Amino acid sequence: MEFLINFFSDYGYFAVLFVLIICGFGVPIPEDITLVSGGVISGLGYTNVHIMLVVSLFGVLLGDSTMYWLGRIYGTKILRFRPIRRFLTLERLRMVRSKFEQYGNRVLFVARFLPGLRAPIYMVAGITRRVSFIRFLLLDFFAAIISVPIWVYLGDFGASNLDWLHEQIKKGQSIIYILIALLAIYLVWKWRKGRKNTGKKA
């Protein structure tokens, strides 16, 4: 995080925007750390925190939208590109498609809170063309408006005490992982219930 803070301090909003866009491409830079670091430089007086929030939202949505359009334009041909194959394997493509079949557009909303699966899910949304871009953007926005302000304002608030901030980030990440685990348990339970109901009907 210290590296990002120094980088953002030198280049401001454009640096935050750039890093968030490449985060959307699946580059292994934690999005939450990027957002917190953007908030930190606001707390240190380099930028305005409210403008930083708008820039961060724009960067997040632009990165996500790029993945959607890559899938929509190239379809499954995108798997021919080696960098894409690193995070979107054929197995993962099939798995995400099956989730769309089961849960529909709700997958897109939940994807914003799933590091590692976010980029493949957005790309598959474009590949399958089951979701219009406007609908995709709205779902992504409503999810981002929950998570992005939390991280940015947390960074702004804790800018003067990075040790405390690190602890809060760990707590926040732990909460996210717990929620993801609970969601996974719920989805498995719902899937098993659906299979039982199907078996009874048969």
Short mmCIF file of C-alpha atoms in Angstrom, two decimals:
data_model
loop_
_atom_site.label_atom_id
_atom_site.label_comp_id
_atom_site.label_asym_id
_atom_site.label_seq_id
_atom_site.Cartn_x
_atom_site.Cartn_y
_atom_site.Cartn_z
CA MET A 1 0.00 0.00 0.00
CA GLU A 2 2.88 2.37 0.76
CA PHE A 3 4.06 2.09 -2.87
CA LEU A 4 0.61 3.00 -4.17
CA ILE A 5 0.35 5.94 -1.76
CA ASN A 6 3.68 7.32 -2.98
CA PHE A 7 2.73 6.76 -6.62
CA PHE A 8 -0.67 8.38 -6.19
CA SER A 9 0.84 11.29 -4.26
CA ASP A 10 3.07 12.07 -7.25
CA TYR A 11 0.45 11.69 -9.99
CA GLY A 12 -2.91 12.21 -8.25
CA TYR A 13 -6.27 11.36 -9.77
CA PHE A 14 -4.86 10.07 -13.06
CA ALA A 15 -2.71 7.49 -11.29
CA VAL A 16 -5.69 6.20 -9.29
CA LEU A 17 -7.81 6.07 -12.44
CA PHE A 18 -5.11 4.17 -14.35
CA VAL A 19 -4.55 1.56 -11.62
CA LEU A 20 -8.29 0.95 -11.16
CA ILE A 21 -8.73 0.41 -14.89
CA ILE A 22 -5.97 -2.21 -15.02
CA CYS A 23 -7.42 -3.79 -11.86
CA GLY A 24 -10.57 -4.31 -13.92
CA PHE A 25 -8.43 -6.16 -16.48
CA GLY A 26 -7.60 -8.79 -13.89
CA VAL A 27 -4.12 -7.45 -13.06
CA PRO A 28 -3.27 -8.78 -9.57
CA ILE A 29 -3.45 -5.44 -7.75
CA PRO A 30 -6.07 -5.52 -4.96
CA GLU A 31 -8.83 -3.07 -5.82
CA ASP A 32 -9.66 -2.39 -2.17
CA ILE A 33 -6.04 -1.42 -1.40
CA THR A 34 -6.03 0.86 -4.45
CA LEU A 35 -9.21 2.60 -3.29
CA VAL A 36 -7.93 2.99 0.26
CA SER A 37 -4.65 4.41 -1.04
CA GLY A 38 -6.59 6.94 -3.09
CA GLY A 39 -8.43 7.92 0.07
CA VAL A 40 -5.16 8.21 1.99
CA ILE A 41 -3.65 10.80 -0.34
CA SER A 42 -6.87 12.78 0.05
CA GLY A 43 -6.51 12.61 3.81
CA LEU A 44 -2.91 13.83 3.43
CA GLY A 45 -4.11 16.84 1.46
CA TYR A 46 -2.95 15.90 -2.04
CA THR A 47 -6.47 15.59 -3.47
CA ASN A 48 -10.10 16.25 -2.59
CA VAL A 49 -11.74 13.11 -1.17
CA HIS A 50 -15.11 13.72 -2.85
CA ILE A 51 -13.50 14.17 -6.27
CA MET A 52 -11.40 11.08 -5.50
CA LEU A 53 -14.61 9.13 -4.91
CA VAL A 54 -16.01 10.18 -8.30
CA VAL A 55 -12.71 9.35 -10.04
CA SER A 56 -12.59 5.98 -8.28
CA LEU A 57 -16.16 5.11 -9.28
CA PHE A 58 -15.41 6.08 -12.87
CA GLY A 59 -12.21 4.00 -12.91
CA VAL A 60 -13.99 0.95 -11.47
CA LEU A 61 -16.87 1.16 -13.94
CA LEU A 62 -14.54 1.80 -16.89
CA GLY A 63 -12.37 -1.21 -16.07
CA ASP A 64 -15.39 -3.47 -15.61
CA SER A 65 -17.03 -2.19 -18.79
CA THR A 66 -13.86 -2.88 -20.77
CA MET A 67 -13.98 -6.54 -19.72
CA TYR A 68 -17.64 -6.71 -20.70
CA TRP A 69 -16.97 -5.25 -24.16
CA LEU A 70 -13.95 -7.47 -24.78
CA GLY A 71 -16.21 -10.47 -24.22
CA ARG A 72 -19.03 -9.01 -26.29
CA ILE A 73 -16.82 -8.07 -29.26
CA TYR A 74 -14.56 -11.12 -29.43
CA GLY A 75 -16.81 -13.81 -27.92
CA THR A 76 -15.08 -17.10 -27.11
CA LYS A 77 -12.25 -16.10 -29.48
CA ILE A 78 -10.91 -14.06 -26.56
CA LEU A 79 -9.62 -17.35 -25.08
CA ARG A 80 -6.99 -17.43 -27.83
CA PHE A 81 -5.14 -14.59 -26.12
CA ARG A 82 -2.64 -15.99 -23.63
CA PRO A 83 -3.02 -13.19 -21.00
CA ILE A 84 -6.80 -13.77 -20.99
CA ARG A 85 -6.40 -17.54 -20.63
CA ARG A 86 -4.55 -17.00 -17.36
CA PHE A 87 -7.73 -15.95 -15.57
CA LEU A 88 -10.47 -17.14 -17.94
CA THR A 89 -9.93 -20.82 -18.58
CA LEU A 90 -12.46 -22.95 -20.46
CA GLU A 91 -13.48 -24.58 -17.18
CA ARG A 92 -14.03 -21.22 -15.51
CA LEU A 93 -16.01 -20.03 -18.55
CA ARG A 94 -18.34 -23.03 -18.26
CA MET A 95 -18.69 -22.55 -14.51
CA VAL A 96 -19.62 -18.86 -14.83
CA ARG A 97 -22.08 -19.65 -17.62
CA SER A 98 -23.80 -22.19 -15.41
CA LYS A 99 -24.10 -19.58 -12.65
CA PHE A 100 -25.77 -17.23 -15.10
CA GLU A 101 -28.21 -20.00 -15.99
CA GLN A 102 -29.04 -20.56 -12.31
CA TYR A 103 -29.07 -17.06 -10.86
CA GLY A 104 -29.34 -14.67 -13.81
CA ASN A 105 -28.28 -11.06 -13.44
CA ARG A 106 -27.81 -11.37 -9.67
CA VAL A 107 -24.41 -12.88 -10.47
CA LEU A 108 -23.27 -9.53 -11.87
CA PHE A 109 -24.18 -7.66 -8.69
CA VAL A 110 -22.44 -10.19 -6.43
CA ALA A 111 -19.36 -10.30 -8.71
CA ARG A 112 -18.23 -6.85 -7.53
CA PHE A 113 -17.52 -8.41 -4.13
CA LEU A 114 -15.69 -11.46 -5.48
CA PRO A 115 -11.97 -10.74 -6.08
CA GLY A 116 -10.56 -13.13 -8.67
CA LEU A 117 -13.93 -13.97 -10.21
CA ARG A 118 -14.99 -10.41 -11.02
CA ALA A 119 -13.17 -10.07 -14.37
CA PRO A 120 -14.19 -13.53 -15.71
CA ILE A 121 -17.84 -12.95 -14.77
CA TYR A 122 -17.96 -9.57 -16.50
CA MET A 123 -16.29 -10.97 -19.59
CA VAL A 124 -18.70 -13.91 -19.74
CA ALA A 125 -21.60 -11.45 -19.43
CA GLY A 126 -20.35 -9.91 -22.66
CA ILE A 127 -19.66 -13.23 -24.35
CA THR A 128 -23.13 -14.64 -23.68
CA ARG A 129 -24.86 -11.33 -24.60
CA ARG A 130 -27.62 -12.17 -22.15
CA VAL A 131 -27.29 -8.78 -20.49
CA SER A 132 -27.48 -5.44 -22.29
CA PHE A 133 -24.66 -3.01 -21.58
CA ILE A 134 -27.03 -0.53 -19.91
CA ARG A 135 -28.30 -3.22 -17.53
CA PHE A 136 -24.74 -4.39 -16.86
CA LEU A 137 -23.63 -0.84 -16.09
CA LEU A 138 -26.55 -0.22 -13.74
CA LEU A 139 -25.95 -3.44 -11.80
CA ASP A 140 -22.24 -2.71 -11.58
CA PHE A 141 -22.90 0.86 -10.46
CA PHE A 142 -25.31 -0.15 -7.69
CA ALA A 143 -22.75 -2.66 -6.38
CA ALA A 144 -19.85 -0.20 -6.68
CA ILE A 145 -21.72 2.56 -4.88
CA ILE A 146 -21.76 0.26 -1.84
CA SER A 147 -18.10 -0.79 -1.77
CA VAL A 148 -16.14 2.09 -3.31
CA PRO A 149 -17.17 4.88 -0.88
CA ILE A 150 -16.41 2.65 2.11
CA TRP A 151 -12.79 2.07 1.05
CA VAL A 152 -12.12 5.63 -0.16
CA TYR A 153 -13.50 7.33 2.95
CA LEU A 154 -11.79 4.77 5.19
CA GLY A 155 -8.46 5.74 3.60
CA ASP A 156 -9.23 9.44 4.03
CA PHE A 157 -10.17 8.97 7.68
CA GLY A 158 -7.14 6.83 8.56
CA ALA A 159 -4.52 8.68 6.52
CA SER A 160 -2.68 9.90 9.63
CA ASN A 161 -2.49 6.43 11.22
CA LEU A 162 -1.50 3.76 8.71
CA ASP A 163 -1.11 1.04 11.36
CA TRP A 164 -4.74 1.53 12.41
CA LEU A 165 -5.74 1.64 8.75
CA HIS A 166 -4.04 -1.69 8.02
CA GLU A 167 -6.03 -3.26 10.85
CA GLN A 168 -9.31 -1.87 9.52
CA ILE A 169 -8.53 -3.15 6.02
CA LYS A 170 -7.90 -6.64 7.42
CA LYS A 171 -11.18 -6.50 9.33
CA GLY A 172 -13.03 -5.30 6.23
CA GLN A 173 -11.53 -8.04 4.08
CA SER A 174 -12.42 -10.64 6.72
CA ILE A 175 -16.03 -9.46 6.71
CA ILE A 176 -16.13 -9.70 2.92
CA TYR A 177 -14.75 -13.27 3.02
CA ILE A 178 -17.32 -14.26 5.65
CA LEU A 179 -20.13 -12.81 3.54
CA ILE A 180 -18.82 -14.65 0.48
CA ALA A 181 -18.72 -17.91 2.47
CA LEU A 182 -22.28 -17.38 3.69
CA LEU A 183 -23.39 -16.60 0.15
CA ALA A 184 -21.72 -19.77 -1.13
CA ILE A 185 -23.45 -21.85 1.57
CA TYR A 186 -26.79 -20.26 0.68
CA LEU A 187 -26.33 -20.93 -3.05
CA VAL A 188 -25.37 -24.56 -2.43
CA TRP A 189 -28.40 -25.00 -0.15
CA LYS A 190 -30.68 -23.45 -2.77
CA TRP A 191 -29.18 -25.62 -5.51
CA ARG A 192 -29.71 -28.80 -3.47
CA LYS A 193 -33.27 -27.75 -2.65
CA GLY A 194 -33.93 -27.19 -6.34
CA ARG A 195 -32.61 -30.66 -7.18
CA LYS A 196 -34.82 -32.24 -4.53
CA ASN A 197 -37.88 -30.43 -5.85
CA THR A 198 -37.02 -31.52 -9.40
CA GLY A 199 -36.68 -35.13 -8.20
CA LYS A 200 -40.07 -35.01 -6.48
CA LYS A 201 -41.75 -33.65 -9.62
CA ALA A 202 -40.18 -36.41 -11.69
#
